CSV table of C-alpha atoms in Angstrom, one decimal:
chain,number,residue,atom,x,y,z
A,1305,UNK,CA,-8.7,-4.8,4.5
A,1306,UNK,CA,-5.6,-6.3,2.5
A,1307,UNK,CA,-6.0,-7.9,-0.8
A,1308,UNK,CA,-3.6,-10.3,-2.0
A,1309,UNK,CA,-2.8,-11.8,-5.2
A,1310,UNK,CA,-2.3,-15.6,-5.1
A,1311,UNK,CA,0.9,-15.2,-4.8
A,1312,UNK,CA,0.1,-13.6,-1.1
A,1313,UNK,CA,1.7,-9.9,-2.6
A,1314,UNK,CA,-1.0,-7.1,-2.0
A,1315,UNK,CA,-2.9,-5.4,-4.0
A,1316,UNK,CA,-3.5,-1.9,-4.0
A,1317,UNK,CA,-6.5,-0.5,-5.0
A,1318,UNK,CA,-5.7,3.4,-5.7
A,1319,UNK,CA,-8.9,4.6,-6.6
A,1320,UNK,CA,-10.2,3.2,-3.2
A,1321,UNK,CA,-6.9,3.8,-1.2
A,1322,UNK,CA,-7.1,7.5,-2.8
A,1323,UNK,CA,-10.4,8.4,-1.3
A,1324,UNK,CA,-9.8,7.2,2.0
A,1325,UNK,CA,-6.6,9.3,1.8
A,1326,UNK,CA,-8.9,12.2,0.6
A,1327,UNK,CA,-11.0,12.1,3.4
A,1328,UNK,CA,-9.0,11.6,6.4
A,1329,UNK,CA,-5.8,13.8,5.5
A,1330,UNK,CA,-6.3,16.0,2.2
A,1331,UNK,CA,-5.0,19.3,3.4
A,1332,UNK,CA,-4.6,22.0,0.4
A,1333,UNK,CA,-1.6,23.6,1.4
A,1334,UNK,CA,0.6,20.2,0.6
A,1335,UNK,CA,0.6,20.3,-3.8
A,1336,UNK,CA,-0.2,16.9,-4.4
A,1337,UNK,CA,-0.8,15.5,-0.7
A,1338,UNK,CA,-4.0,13.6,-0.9
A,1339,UNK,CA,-3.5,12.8,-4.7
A,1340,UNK,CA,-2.5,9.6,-4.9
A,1341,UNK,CA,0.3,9.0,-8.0
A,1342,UNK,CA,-2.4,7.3,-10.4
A,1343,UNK,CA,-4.3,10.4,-10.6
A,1344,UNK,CA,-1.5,12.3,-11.1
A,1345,UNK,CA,-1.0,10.3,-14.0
A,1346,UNK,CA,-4.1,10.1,-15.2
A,1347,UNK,CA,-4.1,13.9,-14.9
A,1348,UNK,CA,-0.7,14.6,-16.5
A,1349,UNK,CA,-1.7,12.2,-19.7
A,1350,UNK,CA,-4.6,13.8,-20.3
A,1351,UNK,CA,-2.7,17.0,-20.4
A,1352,UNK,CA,-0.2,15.0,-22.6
A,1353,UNK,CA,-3.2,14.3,-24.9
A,1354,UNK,CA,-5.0,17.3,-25.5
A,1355,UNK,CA,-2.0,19.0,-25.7
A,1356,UNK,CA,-1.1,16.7,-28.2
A,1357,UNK,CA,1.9,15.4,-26.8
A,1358,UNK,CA,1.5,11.9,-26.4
A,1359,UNK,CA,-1.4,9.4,-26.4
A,1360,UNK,CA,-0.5,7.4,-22.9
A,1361,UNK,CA,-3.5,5.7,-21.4
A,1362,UNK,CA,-3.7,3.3,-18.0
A,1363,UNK,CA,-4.5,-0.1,-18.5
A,1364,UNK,CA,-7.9,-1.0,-16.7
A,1365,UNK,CA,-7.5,-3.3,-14.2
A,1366,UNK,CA,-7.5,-7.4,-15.1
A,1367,UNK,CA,-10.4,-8.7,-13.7
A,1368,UNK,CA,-11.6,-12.4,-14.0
A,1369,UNK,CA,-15.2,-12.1,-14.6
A,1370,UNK,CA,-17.3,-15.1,-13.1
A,1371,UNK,CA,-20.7,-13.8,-13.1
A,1372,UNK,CA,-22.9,-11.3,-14.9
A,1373,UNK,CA,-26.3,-10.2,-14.5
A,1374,UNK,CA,-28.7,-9.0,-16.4
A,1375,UNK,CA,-31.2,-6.8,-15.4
A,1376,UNK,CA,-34.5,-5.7,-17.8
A,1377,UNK,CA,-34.2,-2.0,-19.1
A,1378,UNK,CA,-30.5,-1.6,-16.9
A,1379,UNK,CA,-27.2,-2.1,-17.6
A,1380,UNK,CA,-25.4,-5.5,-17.3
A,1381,UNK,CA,-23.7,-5.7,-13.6
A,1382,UNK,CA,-20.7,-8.2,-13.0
A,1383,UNK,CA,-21.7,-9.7,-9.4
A,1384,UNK,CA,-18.7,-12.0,-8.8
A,1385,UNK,CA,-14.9,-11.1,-10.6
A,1386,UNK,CA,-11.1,-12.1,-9.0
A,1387,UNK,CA,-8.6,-9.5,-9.2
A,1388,UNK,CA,-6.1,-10.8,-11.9
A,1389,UNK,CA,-2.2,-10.4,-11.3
A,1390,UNK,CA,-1.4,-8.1,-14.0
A,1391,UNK,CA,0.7,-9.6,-16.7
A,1392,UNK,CA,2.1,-6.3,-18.3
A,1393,UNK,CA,2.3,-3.0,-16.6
A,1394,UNK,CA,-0.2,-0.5,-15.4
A,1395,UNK,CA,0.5,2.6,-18.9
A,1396,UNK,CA,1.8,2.4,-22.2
A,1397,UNK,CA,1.4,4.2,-25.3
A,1398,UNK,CA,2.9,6.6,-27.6
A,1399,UNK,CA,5.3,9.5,-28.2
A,1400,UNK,CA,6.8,10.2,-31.2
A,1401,UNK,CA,6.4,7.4,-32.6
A,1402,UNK,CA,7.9,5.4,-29.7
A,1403,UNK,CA,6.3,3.0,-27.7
A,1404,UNK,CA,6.4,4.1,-24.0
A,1405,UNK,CA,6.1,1.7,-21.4
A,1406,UNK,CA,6.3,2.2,-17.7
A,1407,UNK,CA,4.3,1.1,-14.1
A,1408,UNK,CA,4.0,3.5,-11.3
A,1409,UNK,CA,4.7,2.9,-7.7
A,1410,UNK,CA,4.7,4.9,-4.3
A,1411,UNK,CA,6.2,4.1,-0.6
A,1412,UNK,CA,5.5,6.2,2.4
A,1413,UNK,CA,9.3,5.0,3.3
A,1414,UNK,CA,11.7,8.0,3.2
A,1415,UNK,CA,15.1,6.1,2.5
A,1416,UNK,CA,14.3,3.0,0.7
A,1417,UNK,CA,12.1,2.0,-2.1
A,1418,UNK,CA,10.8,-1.7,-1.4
A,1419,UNK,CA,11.0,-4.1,-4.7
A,1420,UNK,CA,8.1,-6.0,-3.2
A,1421,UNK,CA,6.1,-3.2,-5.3
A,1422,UNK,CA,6.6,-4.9,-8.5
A,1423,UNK,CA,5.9,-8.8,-9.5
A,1424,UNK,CA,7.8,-10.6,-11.9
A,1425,UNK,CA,5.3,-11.0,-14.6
A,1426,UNK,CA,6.1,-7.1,-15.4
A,1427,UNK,CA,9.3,-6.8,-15.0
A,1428,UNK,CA,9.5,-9.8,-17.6
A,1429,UNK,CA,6.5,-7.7,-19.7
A,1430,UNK,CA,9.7,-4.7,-19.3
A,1431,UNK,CA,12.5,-7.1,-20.3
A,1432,UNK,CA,10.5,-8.1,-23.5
A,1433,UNK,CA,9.9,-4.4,-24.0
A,1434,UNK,CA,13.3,-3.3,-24.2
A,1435,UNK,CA,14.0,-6.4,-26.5
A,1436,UNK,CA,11.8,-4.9,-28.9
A,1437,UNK,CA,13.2,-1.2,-28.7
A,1438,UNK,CA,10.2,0.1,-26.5
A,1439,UNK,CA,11.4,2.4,-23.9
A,1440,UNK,CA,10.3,1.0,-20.2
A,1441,UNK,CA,10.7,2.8,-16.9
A,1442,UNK,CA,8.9,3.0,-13.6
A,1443,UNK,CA,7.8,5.7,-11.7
A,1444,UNK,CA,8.9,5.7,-8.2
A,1445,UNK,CA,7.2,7.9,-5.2
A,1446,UNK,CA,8.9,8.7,-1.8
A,1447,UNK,CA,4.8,10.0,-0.4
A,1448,UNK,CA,5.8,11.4,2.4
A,1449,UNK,CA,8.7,13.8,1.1
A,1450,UNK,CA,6.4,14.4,-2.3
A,1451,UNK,CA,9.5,13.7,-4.8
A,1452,UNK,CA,8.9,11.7,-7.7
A,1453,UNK,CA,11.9,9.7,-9.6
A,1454,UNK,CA,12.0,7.9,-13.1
A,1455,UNK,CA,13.8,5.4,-12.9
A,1456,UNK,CA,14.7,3.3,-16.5
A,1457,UNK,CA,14.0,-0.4,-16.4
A,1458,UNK,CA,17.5,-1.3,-16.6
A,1459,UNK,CA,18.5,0.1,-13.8
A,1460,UNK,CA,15.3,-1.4,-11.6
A,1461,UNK,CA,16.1,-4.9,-13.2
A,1462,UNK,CA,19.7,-4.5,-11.5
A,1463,UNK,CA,17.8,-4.1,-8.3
A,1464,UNK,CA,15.3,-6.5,-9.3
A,1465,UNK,CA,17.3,-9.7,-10.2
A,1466,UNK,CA,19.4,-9.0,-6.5
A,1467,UNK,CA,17.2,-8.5,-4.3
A,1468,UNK,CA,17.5,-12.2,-3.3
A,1469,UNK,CA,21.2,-12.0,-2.5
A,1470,UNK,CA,21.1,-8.6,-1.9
A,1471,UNK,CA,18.2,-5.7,-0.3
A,1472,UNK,CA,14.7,-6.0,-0.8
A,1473,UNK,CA,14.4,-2.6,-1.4
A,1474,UNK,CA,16.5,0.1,-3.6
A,1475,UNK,CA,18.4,2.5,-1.5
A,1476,UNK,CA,16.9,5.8,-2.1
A,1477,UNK,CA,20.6,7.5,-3.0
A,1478,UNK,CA,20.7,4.9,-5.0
A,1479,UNK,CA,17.9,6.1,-6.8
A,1480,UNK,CA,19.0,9.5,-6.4
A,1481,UNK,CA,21.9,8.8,-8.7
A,1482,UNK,CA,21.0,6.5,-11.6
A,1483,UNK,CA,17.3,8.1,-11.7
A,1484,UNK,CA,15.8,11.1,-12.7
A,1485,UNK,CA,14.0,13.6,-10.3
A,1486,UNK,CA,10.9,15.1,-11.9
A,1487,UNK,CA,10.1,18.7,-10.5
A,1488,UNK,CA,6.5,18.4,-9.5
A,1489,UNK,CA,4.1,21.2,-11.5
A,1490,UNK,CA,0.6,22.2,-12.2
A,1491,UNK,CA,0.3,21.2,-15.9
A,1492,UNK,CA,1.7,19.0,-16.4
A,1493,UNK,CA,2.0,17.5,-12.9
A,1494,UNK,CA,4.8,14.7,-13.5
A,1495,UNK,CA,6.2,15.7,-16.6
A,1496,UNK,CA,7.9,12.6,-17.0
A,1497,UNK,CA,8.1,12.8,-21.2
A,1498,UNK,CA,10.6,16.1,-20.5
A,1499,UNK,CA,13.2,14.1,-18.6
A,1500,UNK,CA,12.4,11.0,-21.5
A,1501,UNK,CA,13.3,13.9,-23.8
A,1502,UNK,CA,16.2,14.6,-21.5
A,1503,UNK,CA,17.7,10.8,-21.3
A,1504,UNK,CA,17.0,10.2,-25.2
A,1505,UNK,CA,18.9,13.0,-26.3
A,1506,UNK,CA,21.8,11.9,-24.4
A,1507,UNK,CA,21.7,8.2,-25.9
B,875,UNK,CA,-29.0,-11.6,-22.5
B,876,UNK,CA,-28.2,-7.8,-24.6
B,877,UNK,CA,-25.5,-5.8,-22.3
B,878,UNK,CA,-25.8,-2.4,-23.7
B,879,UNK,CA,-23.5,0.5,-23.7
B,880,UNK,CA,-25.2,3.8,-21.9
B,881,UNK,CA,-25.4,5.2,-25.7
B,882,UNK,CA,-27.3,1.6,-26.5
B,883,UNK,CA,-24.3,0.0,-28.2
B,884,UNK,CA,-24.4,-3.4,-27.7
B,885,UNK,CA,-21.8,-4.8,-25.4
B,886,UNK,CA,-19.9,-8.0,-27.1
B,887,UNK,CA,-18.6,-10.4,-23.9
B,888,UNK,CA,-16.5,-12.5,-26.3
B,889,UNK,CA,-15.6,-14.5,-23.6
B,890,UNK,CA,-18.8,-15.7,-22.8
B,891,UNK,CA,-19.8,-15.6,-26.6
B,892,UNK,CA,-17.0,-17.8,-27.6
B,893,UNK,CA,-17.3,-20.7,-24.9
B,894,UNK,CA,-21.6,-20.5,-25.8
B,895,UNK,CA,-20.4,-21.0,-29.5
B,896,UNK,CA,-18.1,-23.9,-28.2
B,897,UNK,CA,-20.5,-25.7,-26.5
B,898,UNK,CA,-23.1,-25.3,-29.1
B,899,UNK,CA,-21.3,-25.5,-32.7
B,900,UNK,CA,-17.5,-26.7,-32.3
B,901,UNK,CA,-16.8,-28.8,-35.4
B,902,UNK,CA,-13.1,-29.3,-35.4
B,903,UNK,CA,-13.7,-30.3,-39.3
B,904,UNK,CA,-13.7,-26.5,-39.8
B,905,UNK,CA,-10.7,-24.3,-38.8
B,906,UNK,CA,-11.2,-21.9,-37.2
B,907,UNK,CA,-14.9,-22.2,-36.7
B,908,UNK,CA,-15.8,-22.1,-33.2
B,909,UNK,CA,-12.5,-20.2,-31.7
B,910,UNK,CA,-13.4,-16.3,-31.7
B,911,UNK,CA,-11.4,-13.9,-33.1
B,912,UNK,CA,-10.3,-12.4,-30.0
B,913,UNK,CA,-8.8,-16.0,-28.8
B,914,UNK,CA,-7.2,-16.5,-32.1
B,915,UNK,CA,-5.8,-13.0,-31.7
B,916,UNK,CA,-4.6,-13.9,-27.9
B,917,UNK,CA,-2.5,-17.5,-29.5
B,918,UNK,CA,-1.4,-15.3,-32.4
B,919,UNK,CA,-0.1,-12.7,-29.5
B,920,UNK,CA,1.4,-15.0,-27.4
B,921,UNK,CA,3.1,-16.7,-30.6
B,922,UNK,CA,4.6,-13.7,-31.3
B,923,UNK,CA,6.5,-13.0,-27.8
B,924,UNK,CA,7.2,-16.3,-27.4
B,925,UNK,CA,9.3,-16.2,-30.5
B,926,UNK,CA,10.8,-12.8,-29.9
B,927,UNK,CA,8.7,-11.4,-33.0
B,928,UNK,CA,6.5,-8.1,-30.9
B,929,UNK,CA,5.1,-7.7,-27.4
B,930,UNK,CA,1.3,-6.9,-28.1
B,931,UNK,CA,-1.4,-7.6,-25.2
B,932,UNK,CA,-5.2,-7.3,-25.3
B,933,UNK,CA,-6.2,-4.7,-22.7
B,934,UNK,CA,-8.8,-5.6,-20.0
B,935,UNK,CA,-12.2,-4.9,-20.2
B,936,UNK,CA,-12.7,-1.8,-18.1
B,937,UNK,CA,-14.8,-2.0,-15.4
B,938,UNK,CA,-16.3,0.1,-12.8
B,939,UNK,CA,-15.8,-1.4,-9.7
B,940,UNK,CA,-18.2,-0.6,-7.0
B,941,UNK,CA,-18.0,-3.0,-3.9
B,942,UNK,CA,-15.7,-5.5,-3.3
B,943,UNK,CA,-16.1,-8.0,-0.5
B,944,UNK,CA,-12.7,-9.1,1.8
B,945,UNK,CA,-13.9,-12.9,2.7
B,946,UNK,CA,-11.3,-13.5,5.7
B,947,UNK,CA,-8.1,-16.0,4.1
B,948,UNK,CA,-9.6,-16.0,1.0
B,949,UNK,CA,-9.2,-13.8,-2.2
B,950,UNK,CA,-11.2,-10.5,-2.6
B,951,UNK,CA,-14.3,-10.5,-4.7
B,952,UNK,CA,-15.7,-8.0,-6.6
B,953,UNK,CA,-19.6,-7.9,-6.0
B,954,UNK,CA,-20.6,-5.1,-7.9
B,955,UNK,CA,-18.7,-3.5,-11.1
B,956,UNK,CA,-20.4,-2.2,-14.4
B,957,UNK,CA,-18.9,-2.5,-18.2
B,958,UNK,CA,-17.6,1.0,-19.2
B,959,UNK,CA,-16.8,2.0,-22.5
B,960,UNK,CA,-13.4,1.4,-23.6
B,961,UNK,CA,-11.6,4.8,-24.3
B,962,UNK,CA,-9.4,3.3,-26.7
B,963,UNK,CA,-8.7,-0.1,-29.0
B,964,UNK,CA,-8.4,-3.4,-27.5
B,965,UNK,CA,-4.7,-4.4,-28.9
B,966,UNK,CA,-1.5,-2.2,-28.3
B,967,UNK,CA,2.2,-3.0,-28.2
B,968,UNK,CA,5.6,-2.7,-29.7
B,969,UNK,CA,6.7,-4.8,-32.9
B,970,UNK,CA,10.1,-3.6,-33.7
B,971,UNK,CA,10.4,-0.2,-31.7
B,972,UNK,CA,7.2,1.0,-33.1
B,973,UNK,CA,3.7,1.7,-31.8
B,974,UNK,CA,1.3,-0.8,-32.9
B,975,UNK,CA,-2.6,-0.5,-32.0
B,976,UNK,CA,-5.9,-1.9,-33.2
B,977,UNK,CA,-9.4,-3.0,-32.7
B,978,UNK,CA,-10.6,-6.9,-33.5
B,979,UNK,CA,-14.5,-7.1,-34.7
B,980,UNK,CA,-16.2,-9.8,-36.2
B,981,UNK,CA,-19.8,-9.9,-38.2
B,982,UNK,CA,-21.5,-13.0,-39.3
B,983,UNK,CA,-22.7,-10.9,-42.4
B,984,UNK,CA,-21.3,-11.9,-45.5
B,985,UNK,CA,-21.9,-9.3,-47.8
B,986,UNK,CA,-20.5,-5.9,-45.6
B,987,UNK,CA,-19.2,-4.9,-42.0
B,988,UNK,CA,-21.8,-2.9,-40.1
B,989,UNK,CA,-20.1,0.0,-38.3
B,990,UNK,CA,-21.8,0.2,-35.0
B,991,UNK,CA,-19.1,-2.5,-34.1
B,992,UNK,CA,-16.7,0.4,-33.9
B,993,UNK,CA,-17.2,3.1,-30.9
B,994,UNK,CA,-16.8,6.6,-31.5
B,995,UNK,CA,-13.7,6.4,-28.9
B,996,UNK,CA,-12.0,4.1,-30.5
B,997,UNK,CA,-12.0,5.8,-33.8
B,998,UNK,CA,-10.9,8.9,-32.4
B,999,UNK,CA,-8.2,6.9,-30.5
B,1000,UNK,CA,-6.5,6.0,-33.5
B,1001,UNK,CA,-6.5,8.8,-35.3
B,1002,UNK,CA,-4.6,10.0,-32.0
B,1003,UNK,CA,-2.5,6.9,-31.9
B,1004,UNK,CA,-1.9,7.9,-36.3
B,1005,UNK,CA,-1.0,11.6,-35.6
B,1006,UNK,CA,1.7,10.6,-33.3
B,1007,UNK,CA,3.5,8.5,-35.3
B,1008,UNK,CA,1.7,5.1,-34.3
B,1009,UNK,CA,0.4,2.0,-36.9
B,1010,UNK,CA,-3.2,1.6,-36.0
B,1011,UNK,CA,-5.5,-0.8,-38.1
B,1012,UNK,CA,-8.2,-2.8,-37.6
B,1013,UNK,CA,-8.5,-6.9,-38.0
B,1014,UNK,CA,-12.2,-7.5,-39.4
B,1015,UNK,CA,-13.3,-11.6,-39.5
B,1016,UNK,CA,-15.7,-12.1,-41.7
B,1017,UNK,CA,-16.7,-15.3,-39.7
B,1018,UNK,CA,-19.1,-17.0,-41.9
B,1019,UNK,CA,-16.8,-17.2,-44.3
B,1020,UNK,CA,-13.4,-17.3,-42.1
B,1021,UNK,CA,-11.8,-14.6,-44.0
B,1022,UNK,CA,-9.8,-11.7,-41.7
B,1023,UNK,CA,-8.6,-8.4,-43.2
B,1024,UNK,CA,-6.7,-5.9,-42.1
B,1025,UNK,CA,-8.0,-2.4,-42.9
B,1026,UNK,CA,-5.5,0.4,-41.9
B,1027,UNK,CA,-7.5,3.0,-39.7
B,1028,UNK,CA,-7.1,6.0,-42.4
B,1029,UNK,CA,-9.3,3.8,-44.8
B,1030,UNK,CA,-11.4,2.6,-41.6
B,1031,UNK,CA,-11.8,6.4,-41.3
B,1032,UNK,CA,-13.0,7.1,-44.3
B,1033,UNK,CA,-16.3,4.9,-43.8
B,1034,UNK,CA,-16.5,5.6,-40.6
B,1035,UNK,CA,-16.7,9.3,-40.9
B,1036,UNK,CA,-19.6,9.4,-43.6
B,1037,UNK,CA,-21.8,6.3,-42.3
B,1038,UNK,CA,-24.1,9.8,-41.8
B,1039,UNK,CA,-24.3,10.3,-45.2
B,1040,UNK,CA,-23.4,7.2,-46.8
B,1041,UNK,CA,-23.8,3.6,-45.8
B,1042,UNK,CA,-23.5,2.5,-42.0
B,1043,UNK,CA,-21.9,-0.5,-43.1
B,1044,UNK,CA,-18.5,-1.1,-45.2
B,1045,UNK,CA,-18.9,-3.2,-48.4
B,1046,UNK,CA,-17.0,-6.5,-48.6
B,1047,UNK,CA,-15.6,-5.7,-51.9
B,1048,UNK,CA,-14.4,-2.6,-50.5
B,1049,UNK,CA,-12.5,-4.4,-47.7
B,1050,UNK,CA,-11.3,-6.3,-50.5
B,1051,UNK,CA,-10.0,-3.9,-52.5
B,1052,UNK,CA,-8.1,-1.3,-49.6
B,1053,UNK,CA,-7.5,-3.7,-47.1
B,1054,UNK,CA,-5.6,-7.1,-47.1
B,1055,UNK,CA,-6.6,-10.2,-46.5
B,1056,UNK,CA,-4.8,-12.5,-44.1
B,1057,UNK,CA,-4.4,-16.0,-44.2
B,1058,UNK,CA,-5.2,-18.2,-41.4
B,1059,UNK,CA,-2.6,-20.5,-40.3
B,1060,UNK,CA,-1.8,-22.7,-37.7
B,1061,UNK,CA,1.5,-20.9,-35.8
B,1062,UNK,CA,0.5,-17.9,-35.6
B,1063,UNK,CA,-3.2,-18.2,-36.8
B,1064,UNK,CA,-3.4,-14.7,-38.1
B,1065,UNK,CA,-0.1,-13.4,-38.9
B,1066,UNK,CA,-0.8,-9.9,-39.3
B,1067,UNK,CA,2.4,-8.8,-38.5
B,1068,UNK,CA,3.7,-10.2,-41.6
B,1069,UNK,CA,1.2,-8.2,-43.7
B,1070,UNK,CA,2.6,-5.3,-41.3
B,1071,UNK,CA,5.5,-5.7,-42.8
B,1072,UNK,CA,4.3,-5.7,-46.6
B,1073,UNK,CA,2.5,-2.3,-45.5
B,1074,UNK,CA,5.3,-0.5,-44.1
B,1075,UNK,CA,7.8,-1.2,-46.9
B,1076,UNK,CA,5.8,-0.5,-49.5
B,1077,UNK,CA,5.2,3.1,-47.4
């Protein structure tokens, strides 16, 4: 059951991948086991917004729509659509009166973080970000050992613009030391915006 | 061929709509007759990264996808996905480190701008998007009489807020008087930005 973009890179659809996972292995003692990282998100940005924090949503998914029908007295339902490759990232929005950029990404490897994850259409959407003084990162996480890192754009495009001379994947000490570890709660869950505070007040 | 909303709001495919008024009325005499204002928006976008100026993208429309077929060496396809109702605006991005959002609606009246364009997410979106710190507006075509304004969303709010008690439509010459009007050119078509900028140093 693999999806690929024409480009032959997969794609993953959480919502689906996350109820599979649900079923088969959710096991309550593991905090966010089961969860997959998008609901996380989902979860911690809706804390971000009623809390009024930030207003950070998740772009839908690009879908080419081919077909439509139109039932009497029912709603419309699209019977043939083509998953899009994304042109931009997956969230963006904003916090105090930034513009906040980032895609999210998990492995279930434990020492490397494979760059096949991300297509070049967004790190070029993060490039252009950063050009206009938005603040772009991606969320990175190792599944298996439940740690999540942000990572800032820069420091993935080093990675990125290698990986044909160099790895495929980033090291995960790599990661360790130019990212940011974010300690894994309740409410918020990812609390990336605190280590964004962190990193701003330092520039 | 009505898609409604589950609250009965009427669902506007502007894709669909805009190649029906191409086959059917394209006059090239007239400028801008013909394109819809979501296309002219897209150009205007993609002028604007190309020459460095913002990054601003028109999200997807949000779907709710149901089943999707895996045809053996061929692309997925969805089969089944509904329309949901966007939680926020259309149009988000960066233009000069700040957060820039906004809805595109067009009415072929000529005399006012019903509300019932706008959903009751959207306008509670951007009065988020306002309290922290974002830009957030609305472009309005007047497409009968290919005028587009720009009505900032604490004016928008205004209207919307008492359609109750007052009119469920905004008068033109009230869109004349708070809002501005933009005019249409060839590169970019509807240079908003540049009215942007007349806002924001007059603030």
């Amino acid at each position: 059951m693999t999806i690929r973009y024409p480009n032959g890179k997969k794609f993953q659809n959480k919502r689906i991948l996350s109820h599979k996972k649900n079923d088969k292995n959710k096991d309550e003692r593991f905090s966010n086991r089961g969860m997959s990282l998008e609901e996380d998100i989902n979860v911690t940005n809706e804390y971000y917004r009623s809390h009024h924090i930030a207003i950070i949503h998740k772009k839908p998914t690009p879908l080419q729509i081919v077909n439509v029908n139109y039932p009497k007295r029912s709603a419309a339902v699209v019977t043939e659509a083509y998953f899009k490759k994304p042109s931009t990232t997956d969230y963006n929005g904003v916090y105090k009166g930034r513009y906040i950029d980032f895609e999210a990404k998990e492995t279930k490897n434990k020492t490397s973080f494979p760059l096949k994850n991300f297509h070049d259409h967004q790190i070029t959407h993060m490039k252009e970000v950063i050009s206009h003084h938005g603040f772009a990162f991606a969320l990175l996480r190792f599944s298996l050992l439940d740690e999540v890192y942000l990572l800032k754009a820069e420091d993935l495009f080093s990675f990125y613009d290698e990986q044909d001379k160099k790895r495929k994947s980033i090291p995960k000490r790599e990661i360790e030391s130019c990212g940011y570890l974010i300690p894994i709660g309740f409410h918020p869950r990812i609390d990336y915006l605190k280590t964004i505070d962190k990193i701003l007040s330092v520039e």
